Coordinates of N, CA, C and O in Angstrom, one line a residue:
X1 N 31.2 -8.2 15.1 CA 29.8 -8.4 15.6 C 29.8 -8.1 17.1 O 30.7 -8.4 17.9
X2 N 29.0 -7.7 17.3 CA 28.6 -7.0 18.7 C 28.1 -8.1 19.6 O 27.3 -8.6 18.9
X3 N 28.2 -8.7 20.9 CA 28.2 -9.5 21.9 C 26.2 -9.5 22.1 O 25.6 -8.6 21.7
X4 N 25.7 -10.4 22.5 CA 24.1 -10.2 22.9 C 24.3 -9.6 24.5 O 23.4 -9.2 25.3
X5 N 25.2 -9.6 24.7 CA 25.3 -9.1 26.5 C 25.6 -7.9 26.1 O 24.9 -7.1 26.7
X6 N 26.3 -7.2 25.2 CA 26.6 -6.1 25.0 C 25.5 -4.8 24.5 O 25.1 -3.7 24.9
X7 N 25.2 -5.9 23.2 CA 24.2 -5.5 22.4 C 22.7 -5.1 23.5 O 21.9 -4.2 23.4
X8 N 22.7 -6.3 24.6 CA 21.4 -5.5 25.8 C 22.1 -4.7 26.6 O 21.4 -3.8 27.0
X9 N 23.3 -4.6 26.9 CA 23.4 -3.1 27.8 C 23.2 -1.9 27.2 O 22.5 -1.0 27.6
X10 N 23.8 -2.0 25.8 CA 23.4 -0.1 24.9 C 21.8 -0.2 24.8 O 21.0 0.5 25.5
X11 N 21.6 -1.1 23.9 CA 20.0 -0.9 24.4 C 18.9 -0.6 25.7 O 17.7 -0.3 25.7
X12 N 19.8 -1.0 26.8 CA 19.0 -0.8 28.2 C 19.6 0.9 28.6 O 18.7 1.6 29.0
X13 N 21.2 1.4 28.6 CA 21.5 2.4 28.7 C 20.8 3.4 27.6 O 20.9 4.6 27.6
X14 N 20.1 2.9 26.8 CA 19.7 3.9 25.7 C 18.4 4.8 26.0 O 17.9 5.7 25.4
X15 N 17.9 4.2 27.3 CA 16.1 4.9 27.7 C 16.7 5.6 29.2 O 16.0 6.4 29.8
X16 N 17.6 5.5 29.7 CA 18.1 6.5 30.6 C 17.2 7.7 30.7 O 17.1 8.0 29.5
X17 N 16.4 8.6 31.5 CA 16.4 8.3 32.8 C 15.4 6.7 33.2 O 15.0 6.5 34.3
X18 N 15.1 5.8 32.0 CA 13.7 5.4 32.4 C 14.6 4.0 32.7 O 15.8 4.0 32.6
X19 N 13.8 3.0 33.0 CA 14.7 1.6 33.1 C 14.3 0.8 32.0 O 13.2 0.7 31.5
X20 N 15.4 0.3 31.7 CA 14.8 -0.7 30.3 C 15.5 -2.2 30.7 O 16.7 -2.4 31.1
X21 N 14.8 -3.1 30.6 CA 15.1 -4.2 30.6 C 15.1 -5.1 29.1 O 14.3 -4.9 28.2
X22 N 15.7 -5.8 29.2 CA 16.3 -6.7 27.7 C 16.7 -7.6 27.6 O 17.9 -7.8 27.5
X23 N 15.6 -8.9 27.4 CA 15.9 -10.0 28.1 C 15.6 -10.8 26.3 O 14.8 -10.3 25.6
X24 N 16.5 -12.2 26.0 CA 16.8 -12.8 25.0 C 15.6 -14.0 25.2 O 15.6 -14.7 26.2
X25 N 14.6 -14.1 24.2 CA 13.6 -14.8 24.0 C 14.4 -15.8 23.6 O 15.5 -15.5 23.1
X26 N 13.8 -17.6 23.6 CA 14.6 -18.7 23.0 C 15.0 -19.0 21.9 O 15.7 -19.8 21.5
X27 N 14.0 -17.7 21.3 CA 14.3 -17.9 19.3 C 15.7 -17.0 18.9 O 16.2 -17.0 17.8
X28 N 16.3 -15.8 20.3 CA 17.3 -15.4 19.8 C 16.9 -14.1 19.5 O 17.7 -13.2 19.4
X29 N 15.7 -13.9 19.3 CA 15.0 -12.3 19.3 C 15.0 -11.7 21.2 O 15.1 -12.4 22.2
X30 N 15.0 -10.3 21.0 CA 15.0 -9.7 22.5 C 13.2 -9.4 22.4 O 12.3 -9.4 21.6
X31 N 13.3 -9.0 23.9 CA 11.9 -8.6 24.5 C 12.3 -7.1 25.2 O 12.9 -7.0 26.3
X32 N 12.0 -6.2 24.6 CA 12.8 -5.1 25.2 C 11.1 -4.4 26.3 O 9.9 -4.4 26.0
X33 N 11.7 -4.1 27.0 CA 10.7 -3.6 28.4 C 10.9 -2.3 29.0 O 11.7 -2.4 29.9
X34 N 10.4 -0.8 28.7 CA 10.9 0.2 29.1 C 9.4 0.5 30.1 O 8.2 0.4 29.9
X35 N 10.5 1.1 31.3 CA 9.4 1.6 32.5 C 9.6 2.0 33.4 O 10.4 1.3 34.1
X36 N 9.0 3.4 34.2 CA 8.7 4.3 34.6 C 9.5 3.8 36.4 O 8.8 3.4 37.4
X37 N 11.1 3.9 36.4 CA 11.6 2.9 37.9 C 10.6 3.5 39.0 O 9.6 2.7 38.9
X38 N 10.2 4.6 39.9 CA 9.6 4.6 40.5 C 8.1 4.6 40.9 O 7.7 4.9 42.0
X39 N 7.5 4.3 39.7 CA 6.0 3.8 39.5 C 6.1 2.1 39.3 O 5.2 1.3 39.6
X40 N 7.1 1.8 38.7 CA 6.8 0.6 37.8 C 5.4 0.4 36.4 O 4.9 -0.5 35.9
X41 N 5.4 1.8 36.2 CA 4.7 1.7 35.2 C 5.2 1.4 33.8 O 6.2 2.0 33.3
X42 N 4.6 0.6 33.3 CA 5.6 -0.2 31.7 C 5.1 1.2 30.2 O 4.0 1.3 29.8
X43 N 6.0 1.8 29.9 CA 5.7 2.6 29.0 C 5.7 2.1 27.6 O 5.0 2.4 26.6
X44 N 6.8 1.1 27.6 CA 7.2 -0.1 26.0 C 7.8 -1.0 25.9 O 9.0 -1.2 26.0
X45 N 6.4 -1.9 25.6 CA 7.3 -3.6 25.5 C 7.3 -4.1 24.2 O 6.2 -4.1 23.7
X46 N 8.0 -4.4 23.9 CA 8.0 -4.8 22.2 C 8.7 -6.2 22.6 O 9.8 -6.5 23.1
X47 N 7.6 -7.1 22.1 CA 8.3 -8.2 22.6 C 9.2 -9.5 21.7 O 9.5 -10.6 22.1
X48 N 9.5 -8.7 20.4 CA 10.4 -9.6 19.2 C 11.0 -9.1 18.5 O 10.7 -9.0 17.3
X49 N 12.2 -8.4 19.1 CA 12.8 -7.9 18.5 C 14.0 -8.5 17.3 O 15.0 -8.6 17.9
X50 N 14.0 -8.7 16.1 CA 15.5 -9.5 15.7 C 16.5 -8.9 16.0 O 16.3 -7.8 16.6
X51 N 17.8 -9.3 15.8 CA 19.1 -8.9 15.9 C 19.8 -8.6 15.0 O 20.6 -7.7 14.9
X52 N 19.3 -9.8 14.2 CA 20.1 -9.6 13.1 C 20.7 -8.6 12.1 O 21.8 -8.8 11.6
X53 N 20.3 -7.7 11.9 CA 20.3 -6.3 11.5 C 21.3 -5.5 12.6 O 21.9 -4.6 12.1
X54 N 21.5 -5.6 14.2 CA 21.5 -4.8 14.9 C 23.8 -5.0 14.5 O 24.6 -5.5 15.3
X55 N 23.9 -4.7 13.6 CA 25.3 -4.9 14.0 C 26.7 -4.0 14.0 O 27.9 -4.1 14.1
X56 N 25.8 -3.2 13.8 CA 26.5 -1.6 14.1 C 26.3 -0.7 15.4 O 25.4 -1.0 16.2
X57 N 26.9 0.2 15.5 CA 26.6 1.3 16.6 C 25.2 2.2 16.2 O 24.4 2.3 17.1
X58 N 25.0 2.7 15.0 CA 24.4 3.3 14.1 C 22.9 2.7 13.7 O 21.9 3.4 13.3
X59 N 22.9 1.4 14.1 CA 21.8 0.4 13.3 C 21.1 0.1 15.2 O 20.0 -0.4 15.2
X60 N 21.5 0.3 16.2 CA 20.8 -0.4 17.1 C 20.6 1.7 17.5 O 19.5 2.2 17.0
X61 N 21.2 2.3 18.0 CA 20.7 4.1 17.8 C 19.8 4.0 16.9 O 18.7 4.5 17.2
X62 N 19.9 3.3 15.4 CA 18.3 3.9 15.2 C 17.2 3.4 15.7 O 16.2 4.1 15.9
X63 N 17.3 2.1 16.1 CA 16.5 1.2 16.9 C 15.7 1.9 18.0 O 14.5 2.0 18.2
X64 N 16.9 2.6 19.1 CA 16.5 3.5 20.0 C 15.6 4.1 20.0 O 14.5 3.9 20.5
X65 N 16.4 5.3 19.1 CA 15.7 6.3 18.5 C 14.4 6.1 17.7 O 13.6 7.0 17.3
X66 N 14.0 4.7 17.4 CA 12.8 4.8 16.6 C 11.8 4.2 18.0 O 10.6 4.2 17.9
X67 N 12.2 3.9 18.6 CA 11.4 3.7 20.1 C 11.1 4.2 20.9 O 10.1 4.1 21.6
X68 N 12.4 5.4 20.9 CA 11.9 6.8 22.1 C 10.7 7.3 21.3 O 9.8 7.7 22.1
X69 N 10.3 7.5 19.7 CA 9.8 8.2 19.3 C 8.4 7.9 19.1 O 7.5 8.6 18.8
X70 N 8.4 6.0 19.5 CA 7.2 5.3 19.3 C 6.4 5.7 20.8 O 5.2 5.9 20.9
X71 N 7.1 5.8 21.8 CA 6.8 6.0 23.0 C 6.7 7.7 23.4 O 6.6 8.0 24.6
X72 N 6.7 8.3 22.8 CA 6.0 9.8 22.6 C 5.2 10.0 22.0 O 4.4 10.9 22.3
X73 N 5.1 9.3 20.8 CA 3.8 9.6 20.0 C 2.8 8.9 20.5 O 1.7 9.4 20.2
X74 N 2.8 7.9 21.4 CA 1.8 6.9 22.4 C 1.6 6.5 23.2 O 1.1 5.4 23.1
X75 N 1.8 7.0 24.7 CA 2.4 7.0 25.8 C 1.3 6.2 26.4 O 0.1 6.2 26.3
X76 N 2.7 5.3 27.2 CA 1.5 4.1 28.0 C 1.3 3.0 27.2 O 0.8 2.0 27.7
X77 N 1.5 2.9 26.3 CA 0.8 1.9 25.0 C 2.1 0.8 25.0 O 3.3 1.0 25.0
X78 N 1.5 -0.4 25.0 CA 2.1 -1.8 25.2 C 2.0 -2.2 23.6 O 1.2 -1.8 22.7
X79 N 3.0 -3.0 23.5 CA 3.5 -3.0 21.8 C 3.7 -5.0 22.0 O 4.7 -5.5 22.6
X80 N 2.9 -5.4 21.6 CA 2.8 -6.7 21.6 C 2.5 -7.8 20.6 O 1.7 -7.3 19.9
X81 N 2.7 -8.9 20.3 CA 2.5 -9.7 19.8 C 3.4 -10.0 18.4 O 3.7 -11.2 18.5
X82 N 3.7 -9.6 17.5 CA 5.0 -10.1 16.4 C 6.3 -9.3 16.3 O 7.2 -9.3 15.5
X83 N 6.0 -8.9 17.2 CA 7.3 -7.5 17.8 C 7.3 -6.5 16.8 O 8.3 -5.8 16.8
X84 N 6.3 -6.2 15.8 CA 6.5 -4.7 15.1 C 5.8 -4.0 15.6 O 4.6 -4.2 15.7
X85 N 6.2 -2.8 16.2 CA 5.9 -1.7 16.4 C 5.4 -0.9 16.0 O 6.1 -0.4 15.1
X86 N 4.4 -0.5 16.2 CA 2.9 -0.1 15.0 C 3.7 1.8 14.9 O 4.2 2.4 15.9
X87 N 3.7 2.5 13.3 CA 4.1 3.4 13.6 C 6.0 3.5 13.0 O 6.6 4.5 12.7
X88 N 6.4 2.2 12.9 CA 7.8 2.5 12.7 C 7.8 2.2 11.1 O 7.3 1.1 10.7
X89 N 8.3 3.0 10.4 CA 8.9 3.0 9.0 C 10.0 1.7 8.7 O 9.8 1.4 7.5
X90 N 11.0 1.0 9.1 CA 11.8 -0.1 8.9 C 11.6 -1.1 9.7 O 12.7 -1.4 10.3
X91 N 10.6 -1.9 9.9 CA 10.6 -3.0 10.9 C 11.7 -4.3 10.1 O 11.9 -5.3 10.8
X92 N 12.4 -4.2 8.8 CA 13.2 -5.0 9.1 C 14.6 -4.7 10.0 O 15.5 -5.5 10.2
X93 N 14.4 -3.6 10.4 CA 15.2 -3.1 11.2 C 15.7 -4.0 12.6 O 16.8 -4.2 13.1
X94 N 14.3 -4.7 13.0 CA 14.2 -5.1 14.2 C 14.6 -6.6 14.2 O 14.6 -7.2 15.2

């Protein structure tokens, strides 16, 4: 099983050039925050993410990858309130 300190660095190194922050909500789900370092403009906050699922190399990459793709198809758009991200095909993924 993958570390929660670990499990937020790949996910924060995964939006490179952009900054992602990935901070552990008290229920144990993340609040993942991607945005624009020298604007500070927030491009995607998804704010409940589970873990549970994330327990592979392969399983948090698709996570990524289904986020870079949420945030091109919708740019600028804030992703809030049950942490599914409108658009994604496996939210038990999250």
């Amino acid at each position: 099983m993958i570390s929660i300190l670990e499990l937020r660095h790949i996910i924060e190194c995964g939006f490179l050039p952009l900054s992602c922050t990935c901070t552990v909500n008290p229920d144990g789900s993340l609040m993942i925050k991607v945005f624009e370092p020298s604007s500070g403009r927030v491009d995607l906050l998804v704010t409940a993410v589970t873990t549970e699922n994330l327990t592979s190399s392969r399983a948090i990459a698709n996570l990524i990858g289904e986020l870079r793709a949420e945030m091109a198809a919708c740019p600028a758009m804030l992703h809030e309130g049950d942490g599914a991200v409108r658009g994604l095909t496996e939210p038990s993924q999250r």
